[in-house]
Coordinates of C-alpha atoms and ligand atoms in Angstrom, one line a residue:
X11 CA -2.9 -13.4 16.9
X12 CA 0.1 -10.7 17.6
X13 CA -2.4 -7.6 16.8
X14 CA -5.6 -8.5 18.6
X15 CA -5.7 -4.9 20.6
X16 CA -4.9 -3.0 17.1
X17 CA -7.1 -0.9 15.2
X18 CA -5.9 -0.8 11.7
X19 CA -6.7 1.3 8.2
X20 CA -6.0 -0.6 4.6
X21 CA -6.7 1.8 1.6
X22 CA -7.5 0.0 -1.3
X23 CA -8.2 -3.0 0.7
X24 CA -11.0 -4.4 -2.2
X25 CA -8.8 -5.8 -4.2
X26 CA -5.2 -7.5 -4.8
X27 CA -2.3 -6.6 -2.1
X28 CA -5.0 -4.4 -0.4
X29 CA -7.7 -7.5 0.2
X30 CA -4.2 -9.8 1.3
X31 CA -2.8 -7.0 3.8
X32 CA -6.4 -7.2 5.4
X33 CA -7.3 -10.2 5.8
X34 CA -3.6 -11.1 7.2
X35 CA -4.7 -8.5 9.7
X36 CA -8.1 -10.3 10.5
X37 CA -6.3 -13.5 10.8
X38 CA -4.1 -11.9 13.4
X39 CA -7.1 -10.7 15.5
X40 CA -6.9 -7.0 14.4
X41 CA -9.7 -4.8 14.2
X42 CA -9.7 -3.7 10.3
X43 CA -10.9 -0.9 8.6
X44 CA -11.4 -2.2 4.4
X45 CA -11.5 1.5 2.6
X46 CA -11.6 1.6 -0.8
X47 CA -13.6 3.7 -3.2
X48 CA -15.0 0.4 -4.7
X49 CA -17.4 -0.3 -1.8
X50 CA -18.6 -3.8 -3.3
X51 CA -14.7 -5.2 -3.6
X52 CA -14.4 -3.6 0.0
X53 CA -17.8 -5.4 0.8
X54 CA -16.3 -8.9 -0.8
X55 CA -12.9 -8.5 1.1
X56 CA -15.1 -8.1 4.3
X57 CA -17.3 -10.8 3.6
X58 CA -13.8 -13.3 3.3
X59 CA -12.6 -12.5 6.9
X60 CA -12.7 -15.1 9.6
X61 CA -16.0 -15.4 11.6
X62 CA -16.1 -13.4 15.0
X63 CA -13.7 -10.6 13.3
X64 CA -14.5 -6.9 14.0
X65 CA -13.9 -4.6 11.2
X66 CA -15.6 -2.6 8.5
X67 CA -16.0 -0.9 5.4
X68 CA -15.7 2.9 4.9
X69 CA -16.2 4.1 1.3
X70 CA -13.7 6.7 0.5
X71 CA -11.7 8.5 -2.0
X72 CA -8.1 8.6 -0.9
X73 CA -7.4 11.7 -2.8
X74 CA -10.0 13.9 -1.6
X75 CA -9.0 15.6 2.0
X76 CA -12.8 15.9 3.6
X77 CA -13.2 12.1 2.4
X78 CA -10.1 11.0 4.7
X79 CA -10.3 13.0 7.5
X80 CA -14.0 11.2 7.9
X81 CA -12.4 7.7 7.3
X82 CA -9.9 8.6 10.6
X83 CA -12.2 10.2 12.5
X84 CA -15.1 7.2 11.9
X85 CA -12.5 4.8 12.6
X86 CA -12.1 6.8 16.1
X87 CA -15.6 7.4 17.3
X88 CA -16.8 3.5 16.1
X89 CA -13.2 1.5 18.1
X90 CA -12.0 4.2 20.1
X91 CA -8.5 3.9 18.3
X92 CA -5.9 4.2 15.5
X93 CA -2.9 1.9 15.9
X94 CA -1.7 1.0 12.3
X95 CA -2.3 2.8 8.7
X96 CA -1.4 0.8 5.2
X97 CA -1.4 2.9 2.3
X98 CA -1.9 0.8 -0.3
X99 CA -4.6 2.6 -2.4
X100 CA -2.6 2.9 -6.0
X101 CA -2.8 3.1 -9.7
X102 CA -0.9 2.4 -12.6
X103 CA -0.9 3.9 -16.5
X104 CA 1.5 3.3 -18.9
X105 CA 2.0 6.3 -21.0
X106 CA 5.6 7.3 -23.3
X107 CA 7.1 10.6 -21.9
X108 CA 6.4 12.3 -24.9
X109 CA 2.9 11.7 -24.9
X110 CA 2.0 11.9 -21.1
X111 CA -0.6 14.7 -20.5
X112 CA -1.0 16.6 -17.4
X113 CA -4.2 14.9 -16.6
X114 CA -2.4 11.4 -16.1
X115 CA 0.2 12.9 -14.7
X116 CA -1.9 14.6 -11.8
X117 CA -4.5 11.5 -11.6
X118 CA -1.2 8.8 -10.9
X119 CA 0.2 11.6 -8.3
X120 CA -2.6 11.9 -6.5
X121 CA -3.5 9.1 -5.7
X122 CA -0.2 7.2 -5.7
X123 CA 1.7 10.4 -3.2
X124 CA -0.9 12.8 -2.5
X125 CA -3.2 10.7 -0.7
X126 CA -0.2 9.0 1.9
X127 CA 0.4 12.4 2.4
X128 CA -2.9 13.0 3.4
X129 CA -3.7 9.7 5.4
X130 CA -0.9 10.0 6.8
X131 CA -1.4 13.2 8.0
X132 CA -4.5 13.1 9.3
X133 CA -3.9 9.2 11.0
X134 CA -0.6 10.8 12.8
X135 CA -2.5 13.6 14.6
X136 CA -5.0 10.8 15.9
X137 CA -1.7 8.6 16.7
X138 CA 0.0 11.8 18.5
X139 CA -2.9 12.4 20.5
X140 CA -3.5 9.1 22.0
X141 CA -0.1 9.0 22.7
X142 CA 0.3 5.4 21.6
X143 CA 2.6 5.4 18.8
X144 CA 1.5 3.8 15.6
X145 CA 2.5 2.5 12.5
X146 CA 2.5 3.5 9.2
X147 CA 3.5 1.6 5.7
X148 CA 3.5 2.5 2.2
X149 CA 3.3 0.7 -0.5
X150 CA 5.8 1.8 -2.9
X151 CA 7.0 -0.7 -5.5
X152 CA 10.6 -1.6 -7.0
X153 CA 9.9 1.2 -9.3
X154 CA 10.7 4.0 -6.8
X155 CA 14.1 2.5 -7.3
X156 CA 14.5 1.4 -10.9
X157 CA 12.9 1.8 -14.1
X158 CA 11.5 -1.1 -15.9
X159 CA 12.3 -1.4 -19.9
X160 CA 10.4 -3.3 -21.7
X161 CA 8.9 -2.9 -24.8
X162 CA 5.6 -0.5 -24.2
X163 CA 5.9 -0.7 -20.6
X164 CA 6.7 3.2 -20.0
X165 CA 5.3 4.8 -16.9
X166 CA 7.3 7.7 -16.0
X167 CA 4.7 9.4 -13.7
X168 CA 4.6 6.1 -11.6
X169 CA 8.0 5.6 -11.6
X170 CA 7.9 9.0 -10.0
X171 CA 5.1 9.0 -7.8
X172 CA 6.7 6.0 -6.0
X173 CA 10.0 7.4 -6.1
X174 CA 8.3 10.3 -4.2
X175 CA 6.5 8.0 -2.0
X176 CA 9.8 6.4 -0.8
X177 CA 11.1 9.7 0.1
X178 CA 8.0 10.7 1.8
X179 CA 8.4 7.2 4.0
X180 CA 12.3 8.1 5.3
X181 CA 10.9 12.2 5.8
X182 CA 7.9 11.1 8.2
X183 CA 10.0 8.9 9.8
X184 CA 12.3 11.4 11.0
X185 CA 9.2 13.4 12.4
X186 CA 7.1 10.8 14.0
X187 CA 9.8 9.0 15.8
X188 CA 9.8 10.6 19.0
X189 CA 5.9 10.1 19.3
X190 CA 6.6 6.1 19.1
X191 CA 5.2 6.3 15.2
X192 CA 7.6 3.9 13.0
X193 CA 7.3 4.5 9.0
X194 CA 8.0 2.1 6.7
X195 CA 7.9 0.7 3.1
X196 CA 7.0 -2.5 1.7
X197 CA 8.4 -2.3 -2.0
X198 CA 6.7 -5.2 -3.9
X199 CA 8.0 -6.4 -7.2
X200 CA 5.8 -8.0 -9.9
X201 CA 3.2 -9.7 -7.9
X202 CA -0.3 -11.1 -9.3
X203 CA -3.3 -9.0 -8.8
X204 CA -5.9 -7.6 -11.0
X205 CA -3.5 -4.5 -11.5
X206 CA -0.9 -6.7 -13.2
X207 CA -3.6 -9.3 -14.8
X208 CA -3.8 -8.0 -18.5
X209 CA 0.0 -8.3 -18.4
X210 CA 0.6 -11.8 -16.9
X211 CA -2.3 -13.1 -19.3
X212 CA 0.7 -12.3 -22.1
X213 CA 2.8 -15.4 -21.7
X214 CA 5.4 -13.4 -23.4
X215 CA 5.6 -10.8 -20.3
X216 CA 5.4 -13.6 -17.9
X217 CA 8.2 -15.0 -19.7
X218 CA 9.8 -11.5 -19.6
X219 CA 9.2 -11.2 -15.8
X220 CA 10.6 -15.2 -14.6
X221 CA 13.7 -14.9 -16.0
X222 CA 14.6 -12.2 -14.0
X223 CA 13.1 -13.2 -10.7
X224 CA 15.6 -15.6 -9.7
X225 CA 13.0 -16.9 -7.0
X226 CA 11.5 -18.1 -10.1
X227 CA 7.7 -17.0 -9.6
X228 CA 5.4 -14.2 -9.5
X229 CA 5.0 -12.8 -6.0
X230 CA 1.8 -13.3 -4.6
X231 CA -0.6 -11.1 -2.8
X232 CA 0.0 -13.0 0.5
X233 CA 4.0 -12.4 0.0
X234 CA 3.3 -8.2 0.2
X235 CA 1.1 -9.0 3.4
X236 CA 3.6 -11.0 5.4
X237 CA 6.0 -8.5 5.0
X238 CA 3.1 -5.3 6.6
X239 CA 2.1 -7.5 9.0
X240 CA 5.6 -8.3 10.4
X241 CA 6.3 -3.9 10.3
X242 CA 3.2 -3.8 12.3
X243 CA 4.7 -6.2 15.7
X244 CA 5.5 -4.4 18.5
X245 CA 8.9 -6.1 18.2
X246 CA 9.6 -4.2 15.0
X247 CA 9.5 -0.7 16.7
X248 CA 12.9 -0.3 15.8
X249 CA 12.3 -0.2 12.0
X250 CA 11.7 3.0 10.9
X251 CA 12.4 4.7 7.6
X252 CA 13.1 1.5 5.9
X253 CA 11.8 -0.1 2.4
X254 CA 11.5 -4.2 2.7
X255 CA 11.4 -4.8 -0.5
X256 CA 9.6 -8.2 -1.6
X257 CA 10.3 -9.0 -5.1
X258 CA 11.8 -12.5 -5.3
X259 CA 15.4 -11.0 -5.8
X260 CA 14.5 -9.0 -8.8
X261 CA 16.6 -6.0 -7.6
X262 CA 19.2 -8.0 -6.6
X263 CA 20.6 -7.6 -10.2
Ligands
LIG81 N1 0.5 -5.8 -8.3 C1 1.8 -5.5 -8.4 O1 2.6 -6.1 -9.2 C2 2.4 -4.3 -7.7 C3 3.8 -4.1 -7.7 C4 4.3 -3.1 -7.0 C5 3.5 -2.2 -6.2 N2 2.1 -2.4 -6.2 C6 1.3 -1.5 -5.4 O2 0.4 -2.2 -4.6 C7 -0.7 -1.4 -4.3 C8 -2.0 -2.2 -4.6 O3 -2.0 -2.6 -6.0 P1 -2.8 -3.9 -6.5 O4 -1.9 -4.6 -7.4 O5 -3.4 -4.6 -5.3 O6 -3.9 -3.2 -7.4 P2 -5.5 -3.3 -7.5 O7 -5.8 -2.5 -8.7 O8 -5.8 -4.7 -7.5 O9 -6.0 -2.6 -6.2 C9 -5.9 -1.2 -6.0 C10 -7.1 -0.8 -5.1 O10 -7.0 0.6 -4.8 C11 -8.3 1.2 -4.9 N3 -8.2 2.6 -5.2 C12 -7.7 3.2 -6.4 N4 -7.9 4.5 -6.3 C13 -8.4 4.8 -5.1 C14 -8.8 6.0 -4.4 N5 -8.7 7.2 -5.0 N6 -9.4 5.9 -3.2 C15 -9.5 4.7 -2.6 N7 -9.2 3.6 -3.1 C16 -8.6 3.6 -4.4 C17 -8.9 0.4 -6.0 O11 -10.3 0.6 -6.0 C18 -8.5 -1.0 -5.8 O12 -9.3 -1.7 -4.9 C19 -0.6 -0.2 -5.2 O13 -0.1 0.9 -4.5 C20 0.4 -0.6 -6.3 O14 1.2 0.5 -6.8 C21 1.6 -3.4 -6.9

């Protein structure tokens, strides 16, 4: 219960690492806002959190800038404060090079870099004027640092939207340190959520995934929620600009 006087914002919080990251923030008595544009996963992820818990849902689209300055400035006006925002709102498509159309492109930018630009944005003004200091953490992935061959598995535009992402975490972080606002990334490898289902389903890609993991199994939601939650301590304020990245040693080699 290290974050009972914190006010924290999950995007994508009704489902997979998103549903984890917030209900490892309920468990450590902070107030949590679940936004997601799927209000009924947000709904469920609320509905799992411990008993007396304070927290709720705000529908948004993380792309759209109206939509999030209303999910910061609700958050404000119903608990008075913003202490900690995850972006973790994300999508994947797997599309060759040669056949990726601008629309995909756009769509996977947008919502994987545009919108933590634009949370992050509008959550640092909030930060800087309470003069608190404040956390942020993006979710990038080990694909802002490597590209991932296999056979069909080609996703150039979210290679580089996390890519991006990872850059954007290091050039925040430079800005918001002298306001006391730390900027970090959690960088999960393959981990099991509905965004990774289909594949895992394939025992072949399973296979394909353990026997480079040397930790020897998929992550979990839970292991990507450990790792926010320990950016978020007070004790951590010296961590800024950083990627912890959480994939069972994949990178290692
Ligand atoms: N699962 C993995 O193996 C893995 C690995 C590396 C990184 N990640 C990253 O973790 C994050 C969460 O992924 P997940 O596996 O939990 O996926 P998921 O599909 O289970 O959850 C993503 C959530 O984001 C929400 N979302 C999508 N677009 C949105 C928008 N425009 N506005 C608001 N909410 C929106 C969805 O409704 C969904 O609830 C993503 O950023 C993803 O890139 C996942």
């Amino acid at each position: 219960m290290k974050l009972q006087n914190k006010v924290v914002i999950v995007t994508g919080a009704g489902s997979g690492n998103g549903r984890a990251i917030a209900l490892r923030y309920f468990e450590e008595g902070a107030t949590v806002v679940v936004a997601d544009i799927n209000e009924s996963g947000a709904n469920e992820t609320i509905a799992m959190a411990p008993a007396g818990s304070k927290g709720m849902v705000i529908k948004v689209d993380v792309t759209n800038p109206a939509d999030v300055e209303k999910m910061v400035s609700q958050t404000v006006q119903e608990f008075g404060q913003l202490d900690i925002l995850v972006n973790n709102a994300g999508i994947v498509a797997f599309t060759p090079f040669l056949e990726l159309g601008v629309e995909e492109w756009d769509r996977v930018h947008n919502v994987n870099l545009k919108a933590p630009f634009l949370c992050s944005q509008a959550a640092a003004k909030e930060m800087i004027k309470a003069g608190r200091g404040g956390r942020i953490i993006n979710i990038t992935s080990v694909e802002a640092h490597r590209v991932v061959s296999s056979s069909g598995h080609c996703q150039p535009h979210y290679n580089s939207s996390k890519g991006g992402l990872f850059m954007l975490t290091k050039a925040i972080a430079l800005e918001l340190a002298s306001h006391g606002i730390t900027v970090n990334a959690v960088a999960p490898g393959v981990v099991e959520t509905p965004f990774t289902q289909k594949g895992l389903e394939n025992p072949e890609v399973k296979e394909w995934v353990l026997e480079r993991v040397p930790a020897g199994r998929v992550g979990k939601p839970a292991d990507v929620a450990n790792a926010v939650v320990f950016l978020s301590y007070d004790e951590s304020e010296y961590i800024t600009g950083s990627t912890l990245v959480v994939d069972g040693g994949w990178t290692i080699h």
